[in-house]
Amino acid sequence: MVYEDITQQREQEDDLSGETEPREVDGYGIFKSFSGEHTGYFQGLGAGPRPPKSTAHIQAQLDAQQREVEQARKELDEVLAILKEVQSQMQNERQLRKKMQTQFLAHMEHQRAMQEQLQVSISFQIQEAMQTTLSLSRSFSVCMICLTNEKDLAFGCGHMICRECGSRLSNCPLCRKQITCRLRLFPQ
């Protein structure tokens, strides 16, 4: 915006005076160079020849750029070191995760094997209990005198034996009470 205003002002002045050469601008101080000297009208804007820079000034700029490059290298080295550390941590985490997965799968396999073994054991115990129950029920249904026939006769006292053994007795073989009545049973 300022450049356009100044350009328009310069064009108006050129039209009036007919001058085409650059000249110094008095009182504005807009086009001062970094050294503090007045430059030509467009020289401050980067047009036209520039005054030669000294070797010390160029060396100072070179040193500043080298410091910037060195600082950038240091920052890059720090970033690369952090990146290596992060990659190392990620690798360690992957290895730990893989180890934990392996342990978990081994644990699950062990649990599955134990569960199968427990199911087999429970099944075996159930079969044993059923056989014991069956043999007990048979022992309860077998006459305790002859141990061959099924109990099918009950006395008045409530005890039971087979009809064959019960027909020969006058007293109950268990409680020794006299048999007053006999009741025939029909087990299934």
Backbone as a printed PyTorch tensor [residue, N CA C, xyz], in Angstrom:
tensor([[[   0.8210,   -1.1840,    0.0000],
         [   0.0000,    0.0000,    0.0000],
         [   0.8700,    1.2540,    0.0000]],

        [[   1.8550,    1.3080,    0.8770],
         [   2.7610,    2.4530,    0.9490],
         [   3.5510,    2.5510,   -0.3510]],

        [[   3.9640,    1.4030,   -0.8600],
         [   4.7340,    1.3610,   -2.1060],
         [   3.9220,    1.9530,   -3.2540]],

        [[   2.6250,    1.6040,   -3.3310],
         [   1.7760,    2.1210,   -4.3980],
         [   1.6100,    3.6330,   -4.2860]],

        [[   1.4160,    4.1230,   -3.0490],
         [   1.2650,    5.5670,   -2.8420],
         [   2.5250,    6.3020,   -3.2670]],

        [[   3.6660,    5.7720,   -2.8910],
         [   4.9350,    6.4190,   -3.2230],
         [   5.1680,    6.3620,   -4.7280]],

        [[   4.8170,    5.2340,   -5.3510],
         [   4.9870,    5.0970,   -6.7980],
         [   4.1250,    6.1110,   -7.5320]],

        [[   2.8880,    6.2760,   -7.0970],
         [   2.0070,    7.2570,   -7.7310],
         [   2.5570,    8.6720,   -7.5640]],

        [[   3.0530,    8.9550,   -6.3530],
         [   3.6120,   10.2820,   -6.0880],
         [   4.8130,   10.5270,   -6.9990]],

        [[   5.6630,    9.5170,   -7.1570],
         [   6.8600,    9.6440,   -7.9930],
         [   6.4720,    9.8430,   -9.4510]],

        [[   5.4680,    9.1210,   -9.9240],
         [   5.0290,    9.2770,  -11.3070],
         [   4.5080,   10.6860,  -11.5570]],

        [[   3.7720,   11.2130,  -10.5850],
         [   3.2650,   12.5760,  -10.7290],
         [   4.4150,   13.5720,  -10.7930]],

        [[   5.4150,   13.3830,   -9.9290],
         [   6.5620,   14.2870,   -9.9200],
         [   7.3450,   14.1640,  -11.2180]],

        [[   7.4870,   12.9410,  -11.7570],
         [   8.2100,   12.7430,  -13.0100],
         [   7.4780,   13.4210,  -14.1680]],

        [[   6.1620,   13.3320,  -14.1500],
         [   5.3840,   13.9690,  -15.2040],
         [   5.5880,   15.4850,  -15.1890]],

        [[   5.6610,   16.0190,  -13.9860],
         [   5.8010,   17.4660,  -13.8620],
         [   7.2120,   17.9250,  -14.2000]],

        [[   8.2020,   17.2170,  -13.7440],
         [   9.5760,   17.6820,  -13.9200],
         [  10.2420,   17.0810,  -15.1420]],

        [[   9.7630,   15.9730,  -15.6100],
         [  10.3670,   15.3360,  -16.7560],
         [  11.6300,   14.5750,  -16.4040]],

        [[  11.9490,   14.4150,  -15.1450],
         [  13.1520,   13.6990,  -14.7250],
         [  12.9140,   12.2020,  -14.7990]],

        [[  13.9780,   11.4800,  -15.1270],
         [  13.8840,   10.0280,  -15.1480],
         [  14.9110,    9.4020,  -14.2440]],

        [[  15.8310,   10.1380,  -13.6990],
         [  16.8810,    9.6190,  -12.8410],
         [  16.3690,    9.5050,  -11.4090]],

        [[  16.8160,    8.4980,  -10.6690],
         [  16.4300,    8.4140,   -9.2630],
         [  17.0540,    9.5530,   -8.4810]],

        [[  16.3740,    9.9550,   -7.4660],
         [  16.8850,   11.0230,   -6.6220],
         [  16.5830,   10.7030,   -5.1790]],

        [[  17.1910,   11.4230,   -4.2720],
         [  16.9760,   11.2040,   -2.8410],
         [  15.6580,   11.8230,   -2.4310]],

        [[  15.0260,   11.2100,   -1.4880],
         [  13.7740,   11.7340,   -0.9650],
         [  14.1160,   12.4450,    0.3270]],

        [[  13.8230,   13.6890,    0.4080],
         [  14.1410,   14.4620,    1.6100],
         [  13.0300,   14.3620,    2.6250]],

        [[  13.4170,   14.2610,    3.8970],
         [  12.4770,   14.3690,    5.0000],
         [  11.6410,   13.1400,    5.2740]],

        [[  11.5770,   12.1970,    4.3920],
         [  10.7350,   11.0260,    4.6320],
         [  11.4620,    9.9600,    5.4260]],

        [[  12.6830,    9.6960,    5.1210],
         [  13.4780,    8.6850,    5.8280],
         [  12.9630,    7.2710,    5.6030]],

        [[  12.1030,    7.1010,    4.6100],
         [  11.5010,    5.7980,    4.3700],
         [  12.5000,    4.8510,    3.7410]],

        [[  13.3560,    5.3930,    2.8570],
         [  14.2270,    4.5380,    2.0760],
         [  15.6460,    4.5120,    2.6070]],

        [[  15.7700,    4.4570,    3.8930],
         [  17.1050,    4.3560,    4.4710],
         [  17.5210,    2.8990,    4.4590]],

        [[  18.7660,    2.6850,    4.1780],
         [  19.2630,    1.3110,    4.2090],
         [  19.6030,    0.9480,    5.6360]],

        [[  20.0180,   -0.3040,    5.8430],
         [  20.3730,   -0.7570,    7.1800],
         [  21.5820,   -0.0050,    7.7310]],

        [[  22.3910,    0.5710,    6.8620],
         [  23.5760,    1.2940,    7.3320],
         [  23.2390,    2.7100,    7.7510]],

        [[  22.0030,    3.1490,    7.4790],
         [  21.5930,    4.4800,    7.8880],
         [  21.8000,    5.5120,    6.8050]],

        [[  22.3270,    5.1800,    5.6590],
         [  22.5620,    6.1300,    4.5750],
         [  21.3190,    6.2140,    3.7060]],

        [[  21.1070,    7.4010,    3.0980],
         [  19.9980,    7.5550,    2.1550],
         [  20.3610,    6.8540,    0.8680]],

        [[  19.3670,    6.2220,    0.2550],
         [  19.5930,    5.5580,   -1.0210],
         [  18.7640,    6.2430,   -2.0640]],

        [[  18.8700,    5.7920,   -3.2710],
         [  18.0430,    6.3210,   -4.3370],
         [  16.5930,    5.9840,   -4.0880]],

        [[  15.7130,    6.6000,   -4.8670],
         [  14.2800,    6.4540,   -4.6570],
         [  13.8430,    4.9970,   -4.6530]],

        [[  14.2170,    4.1960,   -5.6270],
         [  13.8080,    2.8000,   -5.7030],
         [  14.8340,    1.8500,   -5.1060]],

        [[  15.9910,    2.3380,   -4.7390],
         [  17.0130,    1.4570,   -4.1920],
         [  16.5900,    0.8840,   -2.8540]],

        [[  15.8610,    1.6270,   -2.0820],
         [  15.3720,    1.1220,   -0.7900],
         [  14.3750,    0.0040,   -0.9670]],

        [[  13.7520,   -0.0690,   -2.1360],
         [  12.7730,   -1.1120,   -2.4050],
         [  13.4000,   -2.3020,   -3.1170]],

        [[  14.7090,   -2.3060,   -3.2760],
         [  15.4000,   -3.4300,   -3.8780],
         [  15.6930,   -3.2300,   -5.3430]],

        [[  15.3890,   -2.0600,   -5.9120],
         [  15.6610,   -1.8200,   -7.3210],
         [  16.9840,   -1.0850,   -7.4580]],

        [[  17.6430,   -1.2980,   -8.5200],
         [  18.8680,   -0.5540,   -8.7930],
         [  20.0620,   -1.1350,   -8.0870]],

        [[  21.2310,   -0.5490,   -8.2990],
         [  22.4520,   -1.0800,   -7.6990],
         [  22.4900,   -0.8430,   -6.2050]],

        [[  23.0330,   -1.8040,   -5.4990],
         [  23.1720,   -1.6990,   -4.0460],
         [  24.6150,   -1.3670,   -3.7360]],

        [[  24.8240,   -0.7080,   -2.6100],
         [  26.2070,   -0.4190,   -2.2560],
         [  26.9020,   -1.7210,   -1.9120]],

        [[  28.1470,   -1.9020,   -2.2280],
         [  28.8570,   -3.1470,   -1.9350],
         [  28.9580,   -3.3690,   -0.4350]],

        [[  28.7730,   -4.6410,   -0.0390],
         [  28.8490,   -4.9880,    1.3780],
         [  30.2860,   -5.3090,    1.7090]],

        [[  30.6440,   -5.0610,    2.9320],
         [  32.0230,   -5.3090,    3.3440],
         [  32.2310,   -6.7930,    3.5960]],

        [[  33.4810,   -7.2240,    3.5760],
         [  33.8310,   -8.6140,    3.8220],
         [  33.4410,   -9.0210,    5.2330]],

        [[  33.5970,   -8.1140,    6.1780],
         [  33.2400,   -8.4080,    7.5700],
         [  31.7420,   -8.6530,    7.6850]],

        [[  30.9830,   -7.8350,    6.9550],
         [  29.5230,   -8.0010,    6.9910],
         [  29.1310,   -9.3590,    6.3880]],

        [[  29.7360,   -9.7200,    5.2730],
         [  29.4580,  -11.0100,    4.6330],
         [  29.8950,  -12.1600,    5.5370]],

        [[  31.0690,  -12.0060,    6.1690],
         [  31.5650,  -13.0370,    7.0900],
         [  30.6160,  -13.1940,    8.2730]],

        [[  30.0970,  -12.0700,    8.7820],
         [  29.1560,  -12.1250,    9.9080],
         [  27.8840,  -12.8630,    9.4940]],

        [[  27.3890,  -12.5890,    8.2800],
         [  26.2030,  -13.2920,    7.7960],
         [  26.4850,  -14.7790,    7.6280]],

        [[  27.6580,  -15.0940,    7.0950],
         [  28.0430,  -16.4900,    6.9150],
         [  28.1300,  -17.2040,    8.2600]],

        [[  28.7490,  -16.5410,    9.2400],
         [  28.8470,  -17.1180,   10.5910],
         [  27.4640,  -17.3370,   11.1890]],

        [[  26.5730,  -16.3660,   10.9990],
         [  25.2120,  -16.4960,   11.5310],
         [  24.4930,  -17.6740,   10.8770]],

        [[  24.6590,  -17.8090,    9.5590],
         [  24.0270,  -18.9280,    8.8650],
         [  24.6220,  -20.2610,    9.2990]],

        [[  25.9440,  -20.2840,    9.5240],
         [  26.5760,  -21.5150,    9.9970],
         [  26.0690,  -21.8790,   11.3910]],

        [[  25.8630,  -20.8800,   12.2430],
         [  25.3060,  -21.1460,   13.5820],
         [  23.8870,  -21.6980,   13.4600]],

        [[  23.1180,  -21.1200,   12.5400],
         [  21.7570,  -21.6180,   12.3290],
         [  21.7750,  -23.0600,   11.8290]],

        [[  22.6820,  -23.3420,   10.8940],
         [  22.7980,  -24.7070,   10.3640],
         [  23.2220,  -25.6600,   11.4750]],

        [[  24.1900,  -25.2470,   12.2830],
         [  24.6580,  -26.0930,   13.3930],
         [  23.5290,  -26.3240,   14.4000]],

        [[  22.7720,  -25.2610,   14.6970],
         [  21.6350,  -25.3970,   15.6200],
         [  20.5930,  -26.3450,   15.0250]],

        [[  20.3440,  -26.2170,   13.7140],
         [  19.3780,  -27.1070,   13.0570],
         [  19.8750,  -28.5520,   13.0960]],

        [[  21.1950,  -28.7530,   12.9100],
         [  21.7530,  -30.1100,   12.9910],
         [  21.5790,  -30.6850,   14.3890]],

        [[  21.8400,  -29.8470,   15.4020],
         [  21.6730,  -30.3130,   16.7860],
         [  20.2200,  -30.7060,   17.0400]],

        [[  19.3000,  -29.8550,   16.5890],
         [  17.8800,  -30.1600,   16.7710],
         [  17.5040,  -31.4350,   16.0220]],

        [[  18.0510,  -31.5890,   14.8060],
         [  17.7880,  -32.8010,   14.0310],
         [  18.3340,  -34.0280,   14.7520]],

        [[  19.5610,  -33.9120,   15.2930],
         [  20.1400,  -35.0300,   16.0490],
         [  19.2800,  -35.3780,   17.2550]],

        [[  18.7660,  -34.3400,   17.9510],
         [  17.8960,  -34.5870,   19.1110],
         [  16.6180,  -35.2940,   18.6770]],

        [[  16.0410,  -34.8090,   17.5760],
         [  14.8010,  -35.4210,   17.0810],
         [  15.0590,  -36.8650,   16.6600]],

        [[  16.1940,  -37.1050,   15.9860],
         [  16.5200,  -38.4740,   15.5770],
         [  16.7550,  -39.3710,   16.7830]],

        [[  17.4060,  -38.8270,   17.8260],
         [  17.6250,  -39.6170,   19.0440],
         [  16.2920,  -39.9560,   19.6990]],

        [[  15.3930,  -38.9790,   19.7470],
         [  14.0660,  -39.2240,   20.3260],
         [  13.3230,  -40.2560,   19.4840]],

        [[  13.4300,  -40.1260,   18.1630],
         [  12.7740,  -41.0830,   17.2690],
         [  13.3080,  -42.4900,   17.4910]],

        [[  14.6410,  -42.6250,   17.6150],
         [  15.2260,  -43.9460,   17.8780],
         [  14.7170,  -44.5020,   19.1990]],

        [[  14.6500,  -43.6410,   20.2110],
         [  14.1780,  -44.0940,   21.5260],
         [  12.7260,  -44.5500,   21.4450]],

        [[  11.9090,  -43.7700,   20.7440],
         [  10.4930,  -44.1350,   20.5960],
         [  10.3660,  -45.4500,   19.8280]],

        [[  11.1690,  -45.6090,   18.7580],
         [  11.1250,  -46.8610,   18.0000],
         [  11.5670,  -48.0340,   18.8670]],

        [[  12.5880,  -47.8040,   19.6890],
         [  13.0530,  -48.8600,   20.5910],
         [  11.9650,  -49.2240,   21.5960]],

        [[  11.3010,  -48.2040,   22.1440],
         [  10.2140,  -48.4670,   23.0890],
         [   9.0750,  -49.2170,   22.4070]],

        [[   8.7610,  -48.8190,   21.1830],
         [   7.6920,  -49.5130,   20.4630],
         [   8.0670,  -50.9700,   20.2090]],

        [[   9.3310,  -51.2140,   19.8510],
         [   9.7950,  -52.5900,   19.6300],
         [   9.6990,  -53.3920,   20.9230]],

        [[  10.1170,  -52.7660,   22.0360],
         [  10.0240,  -53.4450,   23.3350],
         [   8.5740,  -53.7530,   23.6820]],

        [[   7.6850,  -52.7930,   23.4130],
         [   6.2660,  -53.0130,   23.6990],
         [   5.7070,  -54.1310,   22.8200]],

        [[   6.1180,  -54.1830,   21.5430],
         [   5.6640,  -55.2690,   20.6650],
         [   6.1300,  -56.6170,   21.1960]],

        [[   7.4060,  -56.6790,   21.6140],
         [   7.9370,  -57.9320,   22.1470],
         [   7.2050,  -58.3230,   23.4270]],

        [[   6.9520,  -57.3320,   24.2960],
         [   6.2330,  -57.6130,   25.5410],
         [   4.8160,  -58.0880,   25.2380]],

        [[   4.1480,  -57.4160,   24.2910],
         [   2.7880,  -57.8110,   23.9220],
         [   2.7790,  -59.2310,   23.3680]],

        [[   3.7740,  -59.5480,   22.5130],
         [   3.8510,  -60.8940,   21.9340],
         [   4.1050,  -61.9280,   23.0270]],

        [[   4.9910,  -61.5960,   23.9720],
         [   5.2820,  -62.5130,   25.0790],
         [   4.0310,  -62.7280,   25.9310]],

        [[   3.3160,  -61.6180,   26.2250],
         [   2.0950,  -61.7320,   27.0260],
         [   1.0320,  -62.5350,   26.2790]],

        [[   0.9430,  -62.3470,   24.9610],
         [  -0.0120,  -63.1120,   24.1630],
         [   0.3120,  -64.5980,   24.2270]],

        [[   1.5980,  -64.9160,   24.0900],
         [   2.0260,  -66.3160,   24.1460],
         [   1.7020,  -66.9110,   25.5070]],

        [[   2.0020,  -66.1520,   26.5730],
         [   1.7080,  -66.6350,   27.9230],
         [   0.2060,  -66.7990,   28.1240]],

        [[  -0.5680,  -65.8440,   27.6110],
         [  -2.0210,  -65.9190,   27.7550],
         [  -2.5640,  -67.1520,   27.0380]],

        [[  -2.0830,  -67.3840,   25.8030],
         [  -2.5470,  -68.5560,   25.0560],
         [  -2.1500,  -69.8490,   25.7530]],

        [[  -0.9300,  -69.8860,   26.3130],
         [  -0.4940,  -71.0760,   27.0550],
         [  -1.3670,  -71.2690,   28.2930]],

        [[  -1.6740,  -70.1650,   28.9720],
         [  -2.5310,  -70.2420,   30.1660],
         [  -3.9300,  -70.7300,   29.7820]],

        [[  -4.4660,  -70.2020,   28.6750],
         [  -5.7970,  -70.6220,   28.2340],
         [  -5.7950,  -72.1040,   27.8470]],

        [[  -4.7380,  -72.5580,   27.1970],
         [  -4.6330,  -73.9740,   26.8270],
         [  -4.5730,  -74.8380,   28.0850]],

        [[  -3.8080,  -74.3780,   29.0730],
         [  -3.7120,  -75.1040,   30.3480],
         [  -5.0850,  -75.1480,   31.0300]],

        [[  -5.7940,  -74.0120,   31.0310],
         [  -7.1300,  -73.9590,   31.6320],
         [  -8.0880,  -74.9050,   30.9020]],

        [[  -8.0060,  -74.9250,   29.5640],
         [  -8.8790,  -75.8060,   28.7900],
         [  -8.5910,  -77.2710,   29.1140]],

        [[  -7.2980,  -77.6180,   29.2100],
         [  -6.9260,  -79.0020,   29.5380],
         [  -7.4100,  -79.3710,   30.9370]],

        [[  -7.2560,  -78.4260,   31.8750],
         [  -7.7270,  -78.6940,   33.2430],
         [  -9.2420,  -78.8520,   33.2730]],

        [[  -9.9450,  -78.0300,   32.4860],
         [ -11.4020,  -78.1200,   32.4430],
         [ -11.8380,  -79.4680,   31.8660]],

        [[ -11.1730,  -79.9060,   30.8070],
         [ -11.4920,  -81.2200,   30.2410],
         [ -11.2420,  -82.3220,   31.2600]],

        [[ -10.1070,  -82.2300,   31.9390],
         [  -9.7650,  -83.2350,   32.9510],
         [ -10.7980,  -83.2160,   34.0770]],

        [[ -11.2230,  -82.0280,   34.4720],
         [ -12.2250,  -81.9080,   35.5300],
         [ -13.5570,  -82.5030,   35.0690]],

        [[ -13.9300,  -82.2450,   33.8210],
         [ -15.1770,  -82.8080,   33.3080],
         [ -15.1220,  -84.3320,   33.2800]],

        [[ -13.9860,  -84.8800,   32.8680],
         [ -13.8320,  -86.3420,   32.8620],
         [ -13.9290,  -86.8760,   34.2830]],

        [[ -13.2650,  -86.1940,   35.2130],
         [ -13.2810,  -86.6240,   36.6180],
         [ -14.6970,  -86.5610,   37.1930]],

        [[ -15.4000,  -85.4670,   36.8990],
         [ -16.7760,  -85.3270,   37.3960],
         [ -17.6610,  -86.4080,   36.7860]],

        [[ -17.5010,  -86.6370,   35.4940],
         [ -18.2870,  -87.6710,   34.8290],
         [ -18.0270,  -89.0420,   35.4600]],

        [[ -16.7580,  -89.3330,   35.7310],
         [ -16.3980,  -90.6030,   36.3710],
         [ -17.0120,  -90.7040,   37.7710]],

        [[ -16.9510,  -89.6090,   38.5310],
         [ -17.5230,  -89.6140,   39.8860],
         [ -19.0380,  -89.7850,   39.8420]],

        [[ -19.6720,  -89.1810,   38.8500],
         [ -21.1270,  -89.3410,   38.7170],
         [ -21.4640,  -90.7990,   38.4190]],

        [[ -20.6990,  -91.4210,   37.5340],
         [ -20.9410,  -92.8360,   37.2260],
         [ -20.7430,  -93.7090,   38.4620]],

        [[ -19.6830,  -93.4300,   39.2200],
         [ -19.4520,  -94.1980,   40.4520],
         [ -20.5990,  -94.0100,   41.4330]],

        [[ -21.0640,  -92.7610,   41.5770],
         [ -22.1670,  -92.4900,   42.4990],
         [ -23.4350,  -93.2090,   42.0470]],

        [[ -23.6760,  -93.2270,   40.7440],
         [ -24.8620,  -93.9200,   40.2440],
         [ -24.7580,  -95.4240,   40.4830]],

        [[ -23.5570,  -95.9740,   40.2730],
         [ -23.3790,  -97.4070,   40.5210],
         [ -23.5470,  -97.7230,   42.0050]],

        [[ -23.0010,  -96.8440,   42.8510],
         [ -23.1540,  -97.0510,   44.2980],
         [ -24.6210,  -96.9700,   44.6830]],

        [[ -25.3170,  -95.9810,   44.1420],
         [ -26.7420,  -95.8330,   44.4370],
         [ -27.5150,  -97.0500,   43.9560]],

        [[ -27.1910,  -97.5140,   42.7660],
         [ -27.8640,  -98.6870,   42.2220],
         [ -27.5930,  -99.9160,   43.0830]],

        [[ -26.3290, -100.0710,   43.4840],
         [ -26.0260, -101.2470,   44.3120],
         [ -26.6700, -101.1170,   45.6890]],

        [[ -26.7330,  -99.8850,   46.2230],
         [ -27.4110,  -99.7000,   47.5130],
         [ -28.9010,  -99.9760,   47.3820]],

        [[ -29.4780,  -99.4960,   46.2970],
         [ -30.9140,  -99.7420,   46.1340],
         [ -31.1740, -101.2350,   45.9550]],

        [[ -30.2510, -101.9110,   45.2960],
         [ -30.3970, -103.3600,   45.1830],
         [ -30.2280, -104.0240,   46.5440]],

        [[ -29.2510, -103.4940,   47.2960],
         [ -29.0550, -104.1090,   48.6180],
         [ -30.2510, -103.8470,   49.5210]],

        [[ -30.9030, -102.7000,   49.3190],
         [ -32.1030, -102.4460,   50.1100],
         [ -33.2640, -103.3070,   49.6360]],

        [[ -33.2400, -103.6610,   48.3870],
         [ -34.3590, -104.4660,   47.8810],
         [ -34.1050, -105.9690,   47.9980]],

        [[ -32.8970, -106.3760,   48.3920],
         [ -32.5750, -107.8080,   48.5360],
         [ -32.8090, -108.2230,   49.9910]],

        [[ -33.3550, -109.3680,   50.1430],
         [ -33.6430, -109.9150,   51.4750],
         [ -32.3460, -110.0820,   52.2540]],

        [[ -32.3200, -109.6230,   53.4910],
         [ -31.0950, -109.6990,   54.2960],
         [ -30.8720, -111.0830,   54.9100]],

        [[ -31.8130, -111.9750,   54.7570],
         [ -31.6310, -113.3220,   55.3040],
         [ -31.0270, -114.2310,   54.2350]],

        [[ -31.6710, -114.3140,   53.0750],
         [ -31.1460, -115.2110,   52.0320],
         [ -30.1920, -114.5010,   51.0800]],

        [[ -30.2400, -113.1820,   51.0100],
         [ -29.3980, -112.3430,   50.1470],
         [ -29.5160, -112.6850,   48.6630]],

        [[ -30.6490, -113.2650,   48.2650],
         [ -30.8620, -113.5850,   46.8450],
         [ -32.2050, -113.0640,   46.3590]],

        [[ -33.2350, -113.2550,   47.1160],
         [ -34.5770, -112.8520,   46.6900],
         [ -34.8190, -111.3670,   47.0040]],

        [[ -35.7700, -110.8030,   46.2470],
         [ -36.1440, -109.4070,   46.4520],
         [ -37.1360, -109.3230,   47.6090]],

        [[ -37.0240, -108.1990,   48.3760],
         [ -37.9510, -108.0000,   49.4980],
         [ -39.3440, -107.7690,   48.9330]],

        [[ -40.2900, -108.6270,   49.3760],
         [ -41.6620, -108.4670,   48.9120],
         [ -42.6790, -108.7420,   50.0170]],

        [[ -42.1660, -108.7290,   51.3000],
         [ -43.0540, -108.9790,   52.4370],
         [ -42.6730, -108.0200,   53.5570]],

        [[ -43.6890, -107.3380,   54.1440],
         [ -43.4460, -106.4130,   55.2530],
         [ -44.1960, -106.9150,   56.4630]],

        [[ -43.5460, -106.7510,   57.6490],
         [ -44.1670, -107.1410,   58.9160],
         [ -44.8570, -105.9340,   59.5250]],

        [[ -45.5950, -106.1410,   60.5910],
         [ -46.2990, -105.0730,   61.3080],
         [ -45.3330, -104.0470,   61.8760]],

        [[ -44.1010, -104.4400,   62.1980],
         [ -43.1010, -103.5100,   62.7350],
         [ -42.5080, -102.6280,   61.6450]],

        [[ -42.7270, -102.9470,   60.3470],
         [ -42.2400, -102.1380,   59.2350],
         [ -41.0350, -102.7010,   58.5320]],

        [[ -40.3900, -103.7100,   59.0860],
         [ -39.2300, -104.3070,   58.4290],
         [ -39.6830, -105.2240,   57.3100]],

        [[ -38.7750, -105.4200,   56.3190],
         [ -39.1440, -106.2020,   55.1350],
         [ -38.1100, -107.2910,   54.8670]],

        [[ -38.6100, -108.4210,   54.3420],
         [ -37.7820, -109.5370,   53.8660],
         [ -38.5430, -110.1990,   52.7250]],

        [[ -37.9890, -111.2820,   52.1670],
         [ -38.6950, -111.9580,   51.0740],
         [ -39.8000, -112.8540,   51.6700]],

        [[ -40.7940, -113.2050,   50.8440],
         [ -41.9020, -114.0480,   51.3120],
         [ -41.4260, -115.4310,   51.7240]],

        [[ -40.4400, -115.9330,   51.0090],
         [ -39.9440, -117.2800,   51.3000],
         [ -39.3590, -117.3510,   52.7120]],

        [[ -38.5170, -116.3670,   53.0730],
         [ -37.9130, -116.3690,   54.4170],
         [ -38.9430, -115.9540,   55.4730]],

        [[ -39.8430, -115.0600,   55.1270],
         [ -40.8200, -114.5480,   56.0840],
         [ -41.8630, -115.5660,   56.4920]],

        [[ -42.1420, -116.5580,   55.6390],
         [ -43.1440, -117.5670,   55.9590],
         [ -42.6530, -118.5080,   57.0470]],

        [[ -41.3700, -118.6160,   57.3030],
         [ -40.8210, -119.5390,   58.2930],
         [ -40.5730, -118.8750,   59.6370]],

        [[ -40.6990, -117.5360,   59.7360],
         [ -40.3420, -116.8190,   60.9700],
         [ -41.5820, -116.4900,   61.7880]],

        [[ -41.3830, -116.4740,   63.1450],
         [ -42.4520, -116.0300,   64.0370],
         [ -42.0940, -114.6970,   64.6790]],

        [[ -40.8000, -114.3430,   64.7170],
         [ -40.3330, -113.0420,   65.2300],
         [ -39.5470, -112.3090,   64.1180]],

        [[ -39.5840, -110.9980,   64.1570],
         [ -38.8390, -110.1780,   63.1710],
         [ -37.3420, -110.3700,   63.4070]],

        [[ -36.5640, -110.6510,   62.3660],
         [ -35.1260, -110.8870,   62.5470],
         [ -34.3610, -109.6080,   62.9190]],

        [[ -34.9530, -108.4300,   62.7240],
         [ -34.2500, -107.1810,   63.0220],
         [ -34.5710, -106.6440,   64.4170]],

        [[ -35.8380, -106.5530,   64.7640],
         [ -36.1820, -105.9600,   66.0630],
         [ -36.6540, -107.0020,   67.0890]],

        [[ -36.7740, -108.2570,   66.6960],
         [ -37.1520, -109.3740,   67.5540],
         [ -38.5880, -109.2820,   68.0810]],

        [[ -39.4240, -108.4620,   67.4820],
         [ -40.8260, -108.4020,   67.8910],
         [ -41.5760, -109.5560,   67.2360]],

        [[ -42.6210, -109.9510,   67.9060],
         [ -43.4230, -111.0430,   67.3540],
         [ -44.1790, -110.5180,   66.1380]],

        [[ -44.2160, -111.3430,   65.1040],
         [ -44.8630, -110.9560,   63.8590],
         [ -46.3580, -111.1640,   64.0420]],

        [[ -47.1000, -110.0520,   63.9500],
         [ -48.5480, -110.1320,   64.1190],
         [ -49.2690, -110.0910,   62.7890]],

        [[ -48.6630, -109.4080,   61.8190],
         [ -49.2760, -109.3720,   60.4860],
         [ -48.1960, -109.3460,   59.4220]],

        [[ -48.5730, -109.8630,   58.2900],
         [ -47.6650, -109.8860,   57.1340],
         [ -48.3860, -109.1840,   55.9700]],

        [[ -47.6250, -108.3140,   55.2680],
         [ -48.2070, -107.5650,   54.1540],
         [ -47.3720, -107.8300,   52.9070]],

        [[ -48.0540, -108.3520,   51.8700],
         [ -47.3250, -108.6690,   50.6460],
         [ -47.1030, -107.3760,   49.8460]],

        [[ -45.8260, -107.1660,   49.3110],
         [ -45.4470, -105.9790,   48.5330],
         [ -45.2520, -106.3670,   47.0800]],

        [[ -45.4740, -105.4310,   46.2130],
         [ -45.2810, -105.6580,   44.7820],
         [ -44.3000, -104.5970,   44.2350]],

        [[ -43.0070, -104.8400,   44.4210],
         [ -42.0110, -103.8650,   43.9180],
         [ -41.9550, -103.8800,   42.3950]],

        [[ -41.5030, -102.8250,   41.8520],
         [ -41.4530, -102.7330,   40.3830],
         [ -40.1120, -103.1200,   39.8610]]])
